[in-house]
Structures are given as structure tokens and as C-alpha cells.
Short mmCIF file of C-alpha atoms in Angstrom, two decimals:
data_model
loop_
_atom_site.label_atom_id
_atom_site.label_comp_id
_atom_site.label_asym_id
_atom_site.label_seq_id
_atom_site.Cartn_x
_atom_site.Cartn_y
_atom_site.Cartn_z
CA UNK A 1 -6.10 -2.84 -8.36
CA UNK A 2 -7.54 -0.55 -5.67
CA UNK A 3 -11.27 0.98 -6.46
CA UNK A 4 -10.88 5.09 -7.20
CA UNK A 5 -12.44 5.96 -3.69
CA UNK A 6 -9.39 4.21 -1.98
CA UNK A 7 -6.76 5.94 -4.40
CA UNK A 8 -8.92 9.33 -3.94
CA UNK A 9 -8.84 8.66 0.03
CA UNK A 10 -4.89 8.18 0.07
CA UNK A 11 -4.29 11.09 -2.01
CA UNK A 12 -6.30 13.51 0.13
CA UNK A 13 -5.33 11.83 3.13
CA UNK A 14 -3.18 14.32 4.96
CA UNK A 15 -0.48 12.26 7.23
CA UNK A 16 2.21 14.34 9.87
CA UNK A 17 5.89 12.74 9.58
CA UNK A 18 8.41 13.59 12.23
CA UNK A 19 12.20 12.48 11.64
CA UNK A 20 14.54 12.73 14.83
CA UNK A 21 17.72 11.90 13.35
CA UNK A 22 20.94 11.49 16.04
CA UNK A 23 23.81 10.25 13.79
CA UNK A 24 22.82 7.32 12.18
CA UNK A 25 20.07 6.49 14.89
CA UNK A 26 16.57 7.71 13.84
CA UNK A 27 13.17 7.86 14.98
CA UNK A 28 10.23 8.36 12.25
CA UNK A 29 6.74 9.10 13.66
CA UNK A 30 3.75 9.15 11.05
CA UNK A 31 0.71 10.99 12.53
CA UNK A 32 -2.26 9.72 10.63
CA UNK A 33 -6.27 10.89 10.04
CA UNK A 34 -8.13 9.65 13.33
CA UNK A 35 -5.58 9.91 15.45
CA UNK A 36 -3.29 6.71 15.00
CA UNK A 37 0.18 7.08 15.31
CA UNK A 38 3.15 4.85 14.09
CA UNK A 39 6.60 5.19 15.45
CA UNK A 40 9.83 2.98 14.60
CA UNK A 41 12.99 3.75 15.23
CA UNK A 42 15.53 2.18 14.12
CA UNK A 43 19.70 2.91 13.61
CA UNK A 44 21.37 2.22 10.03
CA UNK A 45 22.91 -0.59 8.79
CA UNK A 46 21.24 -2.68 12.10
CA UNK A 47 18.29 -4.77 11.86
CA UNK A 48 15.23 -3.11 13.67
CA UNK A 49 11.91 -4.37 14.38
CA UNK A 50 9.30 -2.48 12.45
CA UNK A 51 5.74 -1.96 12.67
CA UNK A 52 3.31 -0.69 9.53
CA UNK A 53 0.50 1.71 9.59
CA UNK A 54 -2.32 -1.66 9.64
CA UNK A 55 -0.38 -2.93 12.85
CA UNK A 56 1.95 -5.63 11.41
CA UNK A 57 5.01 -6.60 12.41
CA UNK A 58 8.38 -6.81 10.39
CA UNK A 59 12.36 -6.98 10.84
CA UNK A 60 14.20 -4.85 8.28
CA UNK A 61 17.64 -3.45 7.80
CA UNK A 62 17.90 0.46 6.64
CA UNK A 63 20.94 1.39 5.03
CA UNK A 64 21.50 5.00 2.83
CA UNK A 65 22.53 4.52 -0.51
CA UNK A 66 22.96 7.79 -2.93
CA UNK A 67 22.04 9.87 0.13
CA UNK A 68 18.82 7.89 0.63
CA UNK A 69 17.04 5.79 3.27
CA UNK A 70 16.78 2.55 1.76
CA UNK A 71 14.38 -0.18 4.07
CA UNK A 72 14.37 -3.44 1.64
CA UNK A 73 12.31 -7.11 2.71
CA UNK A 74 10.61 -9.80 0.48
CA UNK A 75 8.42 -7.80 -2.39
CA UNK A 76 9.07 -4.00 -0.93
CA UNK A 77 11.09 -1.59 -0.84
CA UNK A 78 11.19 2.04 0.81
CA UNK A 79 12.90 5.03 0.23
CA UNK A 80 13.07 8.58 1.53
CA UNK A 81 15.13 11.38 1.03
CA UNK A 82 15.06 15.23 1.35
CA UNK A 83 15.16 17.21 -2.03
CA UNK A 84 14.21 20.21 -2.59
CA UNK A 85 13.66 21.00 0.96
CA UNK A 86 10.67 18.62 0.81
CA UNK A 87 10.24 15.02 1.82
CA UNK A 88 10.36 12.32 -0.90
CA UNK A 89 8.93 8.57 0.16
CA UNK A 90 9.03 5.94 -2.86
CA UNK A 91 7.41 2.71 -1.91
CA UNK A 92 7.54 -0.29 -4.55
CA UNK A 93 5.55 -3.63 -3.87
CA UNK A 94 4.57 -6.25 -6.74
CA UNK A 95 5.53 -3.91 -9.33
CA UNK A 96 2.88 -0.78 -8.17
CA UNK A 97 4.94 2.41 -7.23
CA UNK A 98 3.88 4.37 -4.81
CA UNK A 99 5.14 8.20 -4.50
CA UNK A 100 4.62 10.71 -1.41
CA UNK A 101 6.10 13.95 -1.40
CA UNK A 102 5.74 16.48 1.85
CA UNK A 103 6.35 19.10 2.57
CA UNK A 104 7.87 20.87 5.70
CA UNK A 105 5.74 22.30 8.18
CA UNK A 106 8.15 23.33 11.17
#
């Protein structure tokens, strides 16, 4: 439902992700075009307040299930794993998939 110049945008759009994981407490920076930043940081299987890219605010509980991060709430759900040495982020909302795959860069 987005026009092509939006889809075109977020595919191009080149976005920074830092993980800092300390046991099972983690801290997941996105570094976006422009200079925004987004950090939560949040420990498994404990509710954390959240905070997306366009600034609004959510609770959500991240467990790991088959080796993934797993961050489910009404209509979404999140998942990210490393495979293949490269950063895998599934998003699902309403039905539209969303995939991002990165790729390590230190």
C-alpha cells in the first residue's frame, strides 16, 4: 500500500545497527539517514519499554525462540537473528512482511 518512491527510499536507505549483548541483557542502537538515532535496551524474557524509529512509545516482552529474538505486541511481530554471519530482521504487521538483512561492518 506504500507508493514505489517510499519502497525505493527504504530499500536504499542505508541504516547502522549496533547490538551490545551482556547475557541476556541487550542494547540495540539503529543509526539512521539524517542523523536520528534509536536506542532500546531491553533484557529477555522482561517487559521493556520500547521506542520506534517515528518516536512512539511501546511495552514489549523479547524472548529467543529457535535461536531468535522474538519482540511480539498487538498486529507485529519482530525477529532477528545472525545467519550467515549477517544480520537477519523479519518484521510482520497486518499481513505485509518486511525483510532486512545486514551485513557486518566491524
Amino acid at each position: 500500500g506504500l507508493p514505489s518512491d517510499k519502497i525505493e527510499l527504504g530499500r536504499n536507505c542505508k541504516i547502522v545497527t549496533e547490538v551490545v549483548q551482556n547475557g541476556n541483557d541487550f542494547t540495540w542502537t539503529q543509526r539512521f539517514p539524517g542523523g536520528h538515532t534509536t536506542t532500546n535496551t531491553f533484557t529477555v524474557g522482561k517487559e521493556a519499554d520500547m521506542e520506534t524509529f517515528g518516536g512512539k512509545k511501546f511495552k514489549a516482552t523479547v524472548k529467543i525462540e529457535d535461536g531468535k529474538l522474538v519482540a511480539e505486541f498487538p498486529n507485529y511481530r519482530h525477529t532477528a537473528e545472525i545467519s550467515g554471519g549477517k544480520l537477519v530482521e523479519i518484521s510482520t504487521s497486518s499481513g505485509v512482511v518486511y525483510k532486512r538483512t545486514s551485513k557486518k561492518i566491524a
